[in-house]
């Protein structure tokens, strides 16, 4: 799953040789547990452990490994947990004390679940790995609202997951497409006897339109095991870990350890990242390094980075959008941590990461191969959740360290939080509208407050203690504007703020037509062949720029750096123009606008040309 030695330890049925998970550690042989630690200003507690989730205590019985491997929150702030035993669990904190008190089984029989991701429409997607078999991407839907998946659909089948590494995490990008980390078949590019060689989909990040599975293609190559990845919440760029080759010697070791360093990479389309033959630091003298992109972050060999998340939500504050990276192993006093980095730069100039100290969390690792494996951010509170996985068999089952931690700002449990505003907009002139929010730490008598108009809304409790329902009067939504809302507990303590948008009523006479841009993309021939980013010197002959928006008139022009492009297609909401060689002649930012025939200019979007 991670390194070949680690995956063998994880999956007992897969291994034929080295099997760390078959070693039994009696209590007397285990090193003293170090206490969990978090940086000043934060608190940590165990959200779930084997006392709450009995399944977490079965590791070692009949070879069943049931610990947590993947985390994802739905829009309601409920934590979904994938396990190596093929289950997806829902873990609920019904009394709002920061600890799970109810566990539901959402799905079973999925193989090894290494990745979970919700689509914007509420569908849950999971990677599923069959023992000594194939990787799959599965879509799960709860059609009747009973918290059990009624529909399981294999969207992608037969991914090459029968070697050393598997089909890993998956993330939806800003373009609505699904990105999937697919590990290599081999340890270092050379197949062992009886094991499969590298194939075109191995050691890659794949991309697919889940509504068109035939669109599956390779986005980036040369990534030995891109186990964890995430999109930056503001610039939309993709970042991924890569776990390097080389076994860790622990007994009778001689000679220098020449294993490559572990990596965190900025991922660009068609980028090559070195595997096999050019892992770690780029050596220009090596033919295998020709065209390889250097990592953004190097991490000491064998420590095994397992996940990336970006710190978002109402608690992030000065650390907003910091990159969080889990380090699975602990070797010579280093690792078993949640590290965080400030990421600076742009797609035009490249990105740089600076580690922040002290590190955000240390999870008190005591066993080999026992550590943090995935991270997720609660969309309502901004609490950070980290899954810890322990594949080692213990004589005492209570010693299994299958935990889920919750990390939050000190004192934040005394503050209300809200999210998931429904609806989030209405047309001007509508009748009184009922809105609802999902919240945390809401006391009896909490209410929704209209900050913009400085007035409390008539509020009542919704279907659960975590939902508030309020009435927004017709007088507040007569014209276009943005209304700022917050929750307040009875003593007046305010929550974070949400915005409610009152949009233009289409029945009103439209204002002087000014175009507006919402999005852009570059594609080659067909829209499924999306190019991101543009790079210097690309052949522009077959490249097209598509912009979408509103209020484009019949004579609208598509401008790049104030120069009109030749239009191939035009409508009120979309323009498609032909990209020119001059646009990709040098790196930088291109300004994109639409100009209507009346001279009105749209807002500006940026198109990046990377070096």
XYZ file of C-alpha atoms in Angstrom:
611
model
C 0.000 0.000 0.000
C 2.757 2.439 0.873
C 6.181 0.900 0.501
C 6.226 -2.696 -0.612
C 7.404 -3.855 2.829
C 4.633 -1.841 4.467
C 1.950 -3.132 2.144
C 3.000 -6.673 2.811
C 2.654 -5.934 6.504
C -0.763 -4.452 5.918
C -2.289 -7.175 3.770
C -1.607 -10.580 5.287
C -3.161 -12.507 2.451
C -1.039 -10.710 -0.140
C 2.327 -11.494 1.350
C 4.451 -14.484 0.653
C 7.658 -13.447 2.429
C 8.275 -10.501 4.741
C 5.276 -10.249 7.089
C 5.688 -7.820 9.900
C 1.994 -8.085 10.719
C 2.432 -11.728 11.644
C 4.813 -10.828 14.470
C 3.137 -10.885 17.878
C 4.249 -8.128 20.250
C 3.582 -9.035 23.896
C 3.050 -6.131 26.255
C 6.467 -6.489 27.840
C 8.284 -6.044 24.509
C 6.530 -2.856 23.429
C 8.352 0.412 24.015
C 6.727 2.888 26.349
C 4.029 4.926 24.632
C 4.789 8.608 24.163
C 1.883 10.929 24.825
C 0.086 12.557 21.930
C 1.253 16.137 21.507
C -0.101 19.169 19.661
C 1.313 22.634 19.077
C 0.549 25.427 21.518
C -2.959 26.785 21.080
C -4.397 23.428 19.982
C -6.008 20.491 21.768
C -6.218 16.825 20.794
C -8.501 13.984 21.795
C -9.319 10.524 20.511
C -12.548 10.801 18.549
C -12.730 7.029 18.033
C -10.798 3.968 19.189
C -11.503 0.245 19.698
C -13.693 0.945 22.746
C -16.081 2.876 20.493
C -15.511 0.883 17.292
C -15.229 -2.832 18.162
C -14.127 -3.555 14.601
C -10.916 -1.647 15.299
C -9.941 -4.322 17.841
C -10.134 -7.348 15.563
C -6.751 -6.924 13.870
C -4.827 -10.142 14.296
C -7.859 -12.420 14.467
C -7.970 -14.666 11.394
C -5.766 -12.192 9.594
C -8.499 -9.559 9.522
C -7.144 -6.030 9.451
C -9.991 -3.656 10.151
C -8.426 -0.345 11.031
C -9.172 3.039 9.449
C -7.473 3.832 6.141
C -9.490 6.711 4.623
C -11.579 9.649 5.898
C -14.168 11.924 4.256
C -16.848 14.305 5.520
C -20.212 14.734 3.850
C -21.890 18.151 3.538
C -23.686 17.575 6.855
C -20.388 17.233 8.702
C -20.660 13.471 9.256
C -17.402 11.517 9.232
C -17.204 8.534 6.847
C -14.352 6.086 7.500
C -13.023 3.491 5.074
C -11.330 0.402 6.508
C -8.884 -2.165 5.193
C -11.516 -4.862 5.797
C -13.762 -3.408 3.101
C -16.267 -1.509 5.234
C -17.290 2.128 5.169
C -18.486 3.382 8.546
C -20.313 6.541 9.577
C -19.114 7.857 12.946
C -21.469 10.207 14.766
C -20.956 12.454 17.769
C -24.563 12.756 18.916
C -23.866 14.523 22.220
C -21.436 17.015 20.655
C -18.552 16.257 23.054
C -15.895 15.611 20.406
C -16.017 11.829 20.694
C -17.929 9.339 18.551
C -20.810 7.673 20.347
C -22.557 5.918 17.445
C -21.131 3.931 14.535
C -23.200 2.939 11.502
C -22.154 0.608 8.695
C -22.709 2.383 5.387
C -21.274 -0.319 3.109
C -19.460 -3.665 3.285
C -17.651 -6.067 0.991
C -15.669 -3.433 -0.883
C -12.151 -4.845 -0.669
C -9.444 -2.626 0.764
C -10.815 0.921 0.880
C -7.851 3.291 0.546
C -9.647 6.408 -0.659
C -12.986 8.163 -0.037
C -14.299 11.319 -1.700
C -17.710 12.985 -1.928
C -18.872 14.562 -5.163
C -20.700 17.888 -4.925
C -24.029 16.112 -5.596
C -23.588 13.881 -2.524
C -22.406 10.697 -4.251
C -19.604 8.919 -2.395
C -16.700 7.484 -4.392
C -14.246 4.914 -3.026
C -11.193 3.078 -4.263
C -11.535 -0.658 -3.750
C -8.635 -3.075 -3.981
C -9.234 -6.788 -4.252
C -6.672 -9.079 -2.673
C -4.085 -10.033 -5.317
C -6.421 -8.623 -7.896
C -7.512 -5.348 -9.386
C -8.265 -1.833 -8.316
C -11.701 -0.334 -8.700
C -13.433 2.997 -8.351
C -16.899 2.521 -6.891
C -19.785 4.996 -6.594
C -22.099 4.563 -3.585
C -25.523 6.132 -3.151
C -27.978 6.127 -0.246
C -31.271 6.367 -2.128
C -33.712 6.148 0.789
C -31.851 8.141 3.435
C -31.339 5.278 5.896
C -27.525 5.729 6.044
C -26.913 2.494 4.123
C -25.624 2.421 0.552
C -28.461 1.073 -1.591
C -26.573 1.385 -4.865
C -22.984 0.356 -5.531
C -21.695 0.943 -9.052
C -18.261 0.022 -10.359
C -17.295 3.107 -12.347
C -13.756 1.972 -13.250
C -12.576 -1.646 -13.083
C -9.377 -3.580 -13.721
C -6.866 -1.002 -12.552
C -3.391 -2.592 -12.171
C -3.325 -3.172 -8.410
C -1.921 -6.686 -8.349
C 1.684 -5.652 -7.724
C 3.518 -3.970 -4.862
C 1.186 -0.939 -4.735
C -2.468 -0.245 -5.173
C -5.189 2.146 -6.287
C -4.896 4.824 -3.614
C -6.637 8.112 -2.816
C -9.013 9.965 -5.093
C -9.989 13.642 -5.252
C -12.391 15.710 -7.342
C -10.653 18.662 -8.941
C -11.973 22.175 -9.551
C -12.769 21.007 -13.096
C -15.259 18.439 -11.742
C -13.083 15.533 -12.867
C -11.890 12.754 -10.550
C -8.143 12.313 -9.968
C -6.821 8.953 -8.724
C -3.383 7.949 -7.413
C -2.268 4.616 -8.905
C 0.826 2.971 -7.451
C 3.588 1.093 -9.251
C 3.654 -2.661 -9.723
C 7.278 -2.995 -8.691
C 9.585 -1.829 -5.950
C 12.049 -0.017 -8.193
C 10.953 -0.648 -11.780
C 12.278 -4.211 -12.032
C 9.623 -6.943 -11.601
C 10.357 -9.794 -9.226
C 9.862 -13.364 -10.354
C 6.169 -14.099 -10.696
C 5.169 -10.458 -10.170
C 3.727 -8.145 -12.802
C 5.866 -5.546 -14.583
C 5.056 -1.855 -14.846
C 2.143 -1.099 -17.175
C 0.929 2.179 -18.707
C -1.435 2.988 -15.826
C 1.041 2.130 -13.063
C 2.961 4.844 -11.159
C 0.599 7.569 -12.332
C -2.121 9.956 -11.373
C -5.186 9.169 -13.440
C -8.057 11.469 -14.374
C -11.612 10.593 -15.366
C -15.019 12.136 -15.941
C -17.089 9.815 -13.764
C -20.097 10.356 -16.049
C -17.980 9.120 -18.955
C -15.692 6.326 -17.688
C -14.210 5.887 -21.166
C -12.472 9.239 -20.624
C -10.035 7.628 -18.146
C -6.525 8.792 -18.933
C -3.089 9.435 -17.450
C -2.618 12.930 -16.006
C 0.958 12.592 -14.692
C 3.601 9.838 -14.634
C 6.727 8.735 -12.787
C 5.128 8.623 -9.304
C 6.087 5.371 -7.577
C 3.299 5.505 -5.009
C 1.215 8.710 -4.995
C -0.696 7.611 -1.939
C -2.114 10.963 -0.761
C -3.045 14.082 -2.702
C -5.104 17.266 -2.441
C -6.089 20.359 -4.430
C -5.193 23.787 -3.089
C -8.487 25.467 -2.103
C -7.655 28.804 -3.748
C -5.368 28.272 -6.736
C -6.788 24.828 -7.595
C -3.361 23.224 -8.106
C -2.821 19.524 -7.356
C -0.201 18.301 -4.883
C 0.733 14.675 -4.119
C 3.062 12.702 -1.905
C 5.308 10.049 -3.432
C 6.691 7.217 -1.339
C 10.211 6.200 -2.384
C 11.702 2.771 -2.955
C 14.118 0.908 -0.706
C 13.646 -1.392 2.257
C 14.453 -0.166 5.758
C 17.277 -2.174 7.313
C 16.907 -2.578 11.085
C 19.158 -5.563 11.982
C 22.832 -6.224 11.072
C 22.930 -3.205 8.768
C 26.133 -2.419 6.884
C 26.962 0.161 4.276
C 25.293 3.422 3.357
C 21.544 3.614 2.903
C 21.155 4.956 -0.639
C 17.374 4.819 -0.753
C 15.802 7.948 -2.250
C 14.172 10.655 -0.185
C 10.387 10.751 0.107
C 8.609 13.544 -1.758
C 5.718 15.968 -1.958
C 5.187 17.137 -5.552
C 3.304 19.847 -7.379
C 1.480 17.879 -10.070
C 1.017 19.306 -13.563
C -0.584 17.686 -16.569
C 1.836 15.453 -18.503
C 4.448 16.001 -15.801
C 7.051 13.248 -15.315
C 8.347 12.775 -11.744
C 11.224 10.344 -12.144
C 10.131 6.778 -11.348
C 11.750 4.461 -12.147
C 15.395 5.398 -12.189
C 15.243 8.987 -10.942
C 13.591 9.081 -7.521
C 14.461 11.724 -4.941
C 16.990 14.389 -5.879
C 17.285 14.979 -9.633
C 20.684 13.929 -11.010
C 21.085 15.657 -14.409
C 23.796 13.184 -15.393
C 21.342 10.287 -15.309
C 19.501 9.582 -18.574
C 16.509 8.437 -16.474
C 16.227 11.987 -15.078
C 15.701 13.619 -18.476
C 12.573 15.753 -18.248
C 11.869 14.826 -14.616
C 10.337 17.491 -12.379
C 11.891 18.066 -8.961
C 9.884 17.620 -5.773
C 8.583 20.625 -3.843
C 9.342 19.001 -0.463
C 11.864 16.281 0.378
C 11.308 14.120 3.483
C 13.864 11.759 5.022
C 13.938 8.309 3.461
C 11.552 5.591 4.682
C 9.356 7.951 6.771
C 6.434 7.425 4.355
C 4.180 10.465 3.842
C 0.605 9.215 3.574
C -1.817 12.115 3.120
C -2.171 15.776 2.208
C -4.915 18.170 3.298
C -5.192 21.940 3.333
C -6.209 23.672 6.550
C -9.503 25.429 5.889
C -12.564 26.418 7.866
C -13.327 28.890 10.644
C -10.446 27.781 12.899
C -7.664 28.094 10.331
C -7.115 31.846 10.931
C -3.463 32.776 10.277
C -2.783 29.201 9.139
C -5.426 29.309 6.406
C -4.536 27.015 3.483
C -1.437 25.569 5.146
C -0.579 22.161 3.740
C -0.963 19.326 6.282
C 1.103 16.172 5.668
C 0.945 12.979 7.738
C 4.241 11.112 8.272
C 3.415 7.460 8.883
C 6.581 5.866 10.217
C 8.799 6.869 13.132
C 12.504 6.149 12.662
C 15.321 7.258 14.971
C 13.050 9.655 16.830
C 11.556 11.280 13.716
C 8.122 10.790 12.155
C 4.700 9.698 13.314
C 3.580 13.317 13.013
C 1.261 15.791 11.355
C 3.518 18.373 9.724
C 2.391 21.662 8.219
C 3.852 23.905 5.553
C 3.300 27.386 4.180
C 2.994 27.067 0.402
C 3.871 30.117 -1.691
C 4.231 30.822 -5.398
C 2.040 30.426 -8.445
C 1.511 28.113 -11.382
C 3.510 30.546 -13.510
C 6.577 30.690 -11.251
C 6.348 27.377 -9.398
C 5.664 26.645 -5.733
C 7.815 26.645 -2.609
C 6.993 25.106 0.759
C 8.371 26.193 4.135
C 7.835 23.902 7.108
C 6.273 25.490 10.197
C 7.599 24.607 13.657
C 6.645 23.291 16.091
C 4.965 20.556 14.107
C 1.217 20.490 14.525
C 0.896 17.050 16.134
C 2.886 14.032 17.316
C 0.885 10.833 17.733
C 3.060 8.942 20.177
C 4.007 6.072 17.883
C 5.264 2.956 19.671
C 5.324 0.174 17.044
C 7.004 -0.229 13.679
C 4.618 0.749 10.890
C 2.046 2.241 13.269
C 1.101 5.801 12.442
C -1.147 8.457 10.894
C -2.544 7.486 7.501
C -5.189 10.029 6.459
C -6.482 13.518 7.288
C -9.832 15.271 6.790
C -11.197 18.676 7.805
C -14.703 19.003 9.301
C -16.457 21.366 6.859
C -18.519 22.941 9.662
C -16.097 23.430 12.563
C -12.747 23.219 10.802
C -11.608 20.540 13.295
C -8.804 18.372 11.904
C -9.350 14.595 11.990
C -6.460 12.153 11.596
C -6.730 8.359 11.223
C -3.993 6.242 12.801
C -3.494 2.701 11.503
C -1.721 -0.141 13.318
C -1.077 -3.309 11.253
C 0.989 -5.063 13.935
C -0.588 -8.042 15.676
C -0.555 -7.732 19.473
C -1.021 -10.482 22.011
C -3.347 -8.120 23.858
C -5.968 -6.887 21.380
C -6.586 -3.808 23.512
C -3.146 -2.597 22.446
C -4.200 -2.006 18.853
C -3.727 1.636 17.991
C -6.530 2.050 15.472
C -7.505 5.580 16.478
C -9.119 8.628 14.951
C -7.875 11.863 16.506
C -9.625 15.227 16.601
C -7.398 18.336 16.676
C -8.930 21.756 17.296
C -8.079 25.215 18.544
C -7.995 25.479 22.329
C -11.315 26.824 23.569
C -13.158 26.266 20.277
C -15.504 23.724 21.877
C -17.124 26.647 23.691
C -17.900 28.414 20.391
C -20.808 27.743 18.021
C -20.080 26.892 14.382
C -22.418 26.712 11.391
C -22.212 25.433 7.825
C -24.264 23.856 5.051
C -26.658 26.798 4.510
C -29.781 25.605 2.628
C -30.732 27.308 0.401
C -27.793 29.636 -0.076
C -29.521 32.009 -2.504
C -32.939 33.201 -3.712
C -34.208 35.516 -6.452
C -35.035 39.087 -5.543
C -38.710 39.653 -4.885
C -39.329 36.138 -3.582
C -41.736 35.444 -0.751
C -40.471 34.844 2.791
C -37.899 32.060 2.685
C -37.115 29.339 5.205
C -33.403 28.629 5.595
C -31.554 26.023 7.618
C -27.997 25.549 8.840
C -26.120 22.627 10.326
C -24.128 23.534 13.412
C -21.942 22.413 16.296
C -21.920 23.546 19.941
C -25.365 25.144 19.557
C -27.072 25.575 22.924
C -30.791 25.377 23.546
C -32.245 28.697 22.446
C -29.588 29.414 19.791
C -30.827 31.565 16.911
C -29.811 32.837 13.476
C -28.837 36.500 13.349
C -28.966 38.685 10.227
C -25.749 40.675 10.639
C -26.368 42.843 7.590
C -29.683 44.171 8.921
C -28.749 43.798 12.603
C -31.822 41.727 13.411
C -32.476 38.276 14.881
C -34.487 35.882 12.709
C -37.386 33.802 14.000
C -35.552 30.542 14.662
C -36.490 27.008 15.693
C -34.694 23.699 16.037
C -34.651 21.504 12.942
C -34.751 17.743 12.617
C -31.834 17.342 15.005
C -30.046 19.244 17.736
C -27.461 20.191 15.114
C -29.877 22.021 12.814
C -31.402 25.474 13.098
C -34.281 26.605 10.887
C -35.071 30.316 10.484
C -37.420 32.533 8.473
C -35.969 35.224 6.238
C -38.807 37.737 5.669
C -39.805 38.924 2.205
C -38.767 42.464 3.124
C -35.134 41.315 3.397
C -34.981 39.829 -0.102
C -36.609 42.419 -2.328
C -33.462 43.441 -4.210
C -30.081 42.047 -5.211
C -27.617 41.948 -2.320
C -25.594 39.713 -0.011
C -26.861 39.024 3.514
C -24.366 37.968 6.205
C -25.744 35.410 8.674
C -24.378 33.904 11.878
C -25.689 31.795 14.755
C -25.703 33.089 18.296
C -26.050 31.094 21.484
C -28.482 32.503 24.072
C -25.732 34.370 25.930
C -24.777 36.079 22.661
C -21.671 34.129 21.651
C -21.517 34.372 17.833
C -20.537 31.671 15.362
C -18.612 31.985 12.145
C -20.463 33.830 9.370
C -22.112 32.582 6.172
C -23.401 34.575 3.208
C -26.862 34.357 1.651
C -27.174 35.799 -1.860
C -30.232 37.563 -3.266
C -29.893 37.353 -7.060
C -31.509 39.412 -9.823
C -35.103 38.603 -10.673
C -35.223 37.551 -14.334
C -38.653 39.142 -14.780
C -37.201 42.597 -14.151
C -35.848 44.606 -17.102
C -32.226 43.592 -17.454
C -29.562 46.224 -16.854
C -27.254 47.319 -19.639
C -25.722 44.054 -20.753
C -22.289 43.560 -19.200
C -20.674 40.156 -19.726
C -19.426 38.136 -16.791
C -16.871 35.324 -16.818
C -17.328 32.362 -14.488
C -14.729 29.854 -15.663
C -12.267 28.944 -18.373
C -10.490 25.844 -19.613
C -8.105 24.853 -22.376
C -8.704 21.682 -24.322
C -7.369 19.829 -27.311
C -9.940 18.961 -29.983
C -12.559 17.739 -27.497
C -13.415 19.004 -24.024
C -12.525 15.721 -22.375
C -8.877 16.363 -23.378
C -8.342 19.173 -20.889
C -4.916 20.851 -20.768
C -3.847 22.189 -17.353
C -1.599 24.060 -17.196
C -0.353 25.448 -20.499
C 3.405 25.151 -20.786
C 5.909 27.185 -22.750
C 6.505 25.961 -26.279
C 3.428 23.748 -26.540
C 2.032 23.270 -30.022
C -0.937 25.638 -30.143
C -2.365 24.369 -33.425
C -5.109 22.203 -31.898
C -5.573 24.008 -28.586
C -8.830 25.803 -27.815
C -9.761 28.260 -25.066
C -13.317 27.946 -23.766
C -14.855 30.501 -21.414
C -18.235 30.216 -19.737
C -20.269 32.993 -18.191
C -23.400 35.073 -18.766
C -24.636 37.953 -20.912
C -22.359 37.481 -23.931
C -24.021 39.359 -26.807
C -24.063 38.504 -30.516
C -20.898 40.486 -31.210
C -18.915 39.437 -28.157
C -15.143 39.032 -28.493
C -12.849 36.764 -26.492
C -9.764 38.756 -25.463
C -6.402 37.461 -24.289
C -4.107 40.275 -23.132
C -6.574 42.650 -24.863
C -6.145 40.848 -28.223
C -9.259 39.190 -29.772
C -8.997 35.474 -30.555
C -10.457 33.852 -33.632
C -13.817 32.470 -32.459
C -14.843 28.939 -33.365
C -18.112 28.941 -31.417
C -20.226 31.575 -29.655
C -23.375 31.681 -27.522
C -24.789 33.793 -24.690
C -22.939 31.661 -22.137
C -19.875 30.241 -23.922
C -17.163 31.403 -26.313
C -14.522 29.107 -27.819
C -11.430 30.608 -29.428
C -8.281 29.347 -31.110
C -5.113 29.602 -28.989
C -2.114 31.128 -30.739
C 1.569 30.259 -30.587
C 2.310 33.715 -29.183
C 0.246 32.886 -26.087
C 2.595 30.023 -25.143
C 5.839 31.658 -26.200
C 6.881 32.615 -22.651
C 5.827 31.851 -19.050
C 3.486 34.122 -17.162
C -0.139 35.066 -16.583
C -2.475 35.814 -19.492
C -5.520 38.003 -18.832
C -8.781 36.711 -20.277
C -11.872 38.891 -20.780
C -15.017 39.104 -22.890
C -15.940 42.368 -24.615
C -19.520 42.846 -25.811
C -20.403 44.755 -28.952
C -21.536 47.672 -26.755
C -17.979 47.957 -25.434
C -18.754 46.552 -21.988
C -15.906 44.457 -20.583
C -16.266 41.449 -18.312
C -14.292 40.691 -15.183
C -10.802 39.228 -15.701
C -9.696 35.614 -15.303
C -6.080 34.453 -15.398
C -4.623 31.801 -17.688
C -1.265 30.431 -16.537
C 1.574 29.509 -18.877
C 4.078 27.444 -16.882
C 7.808 27.204 -17.596
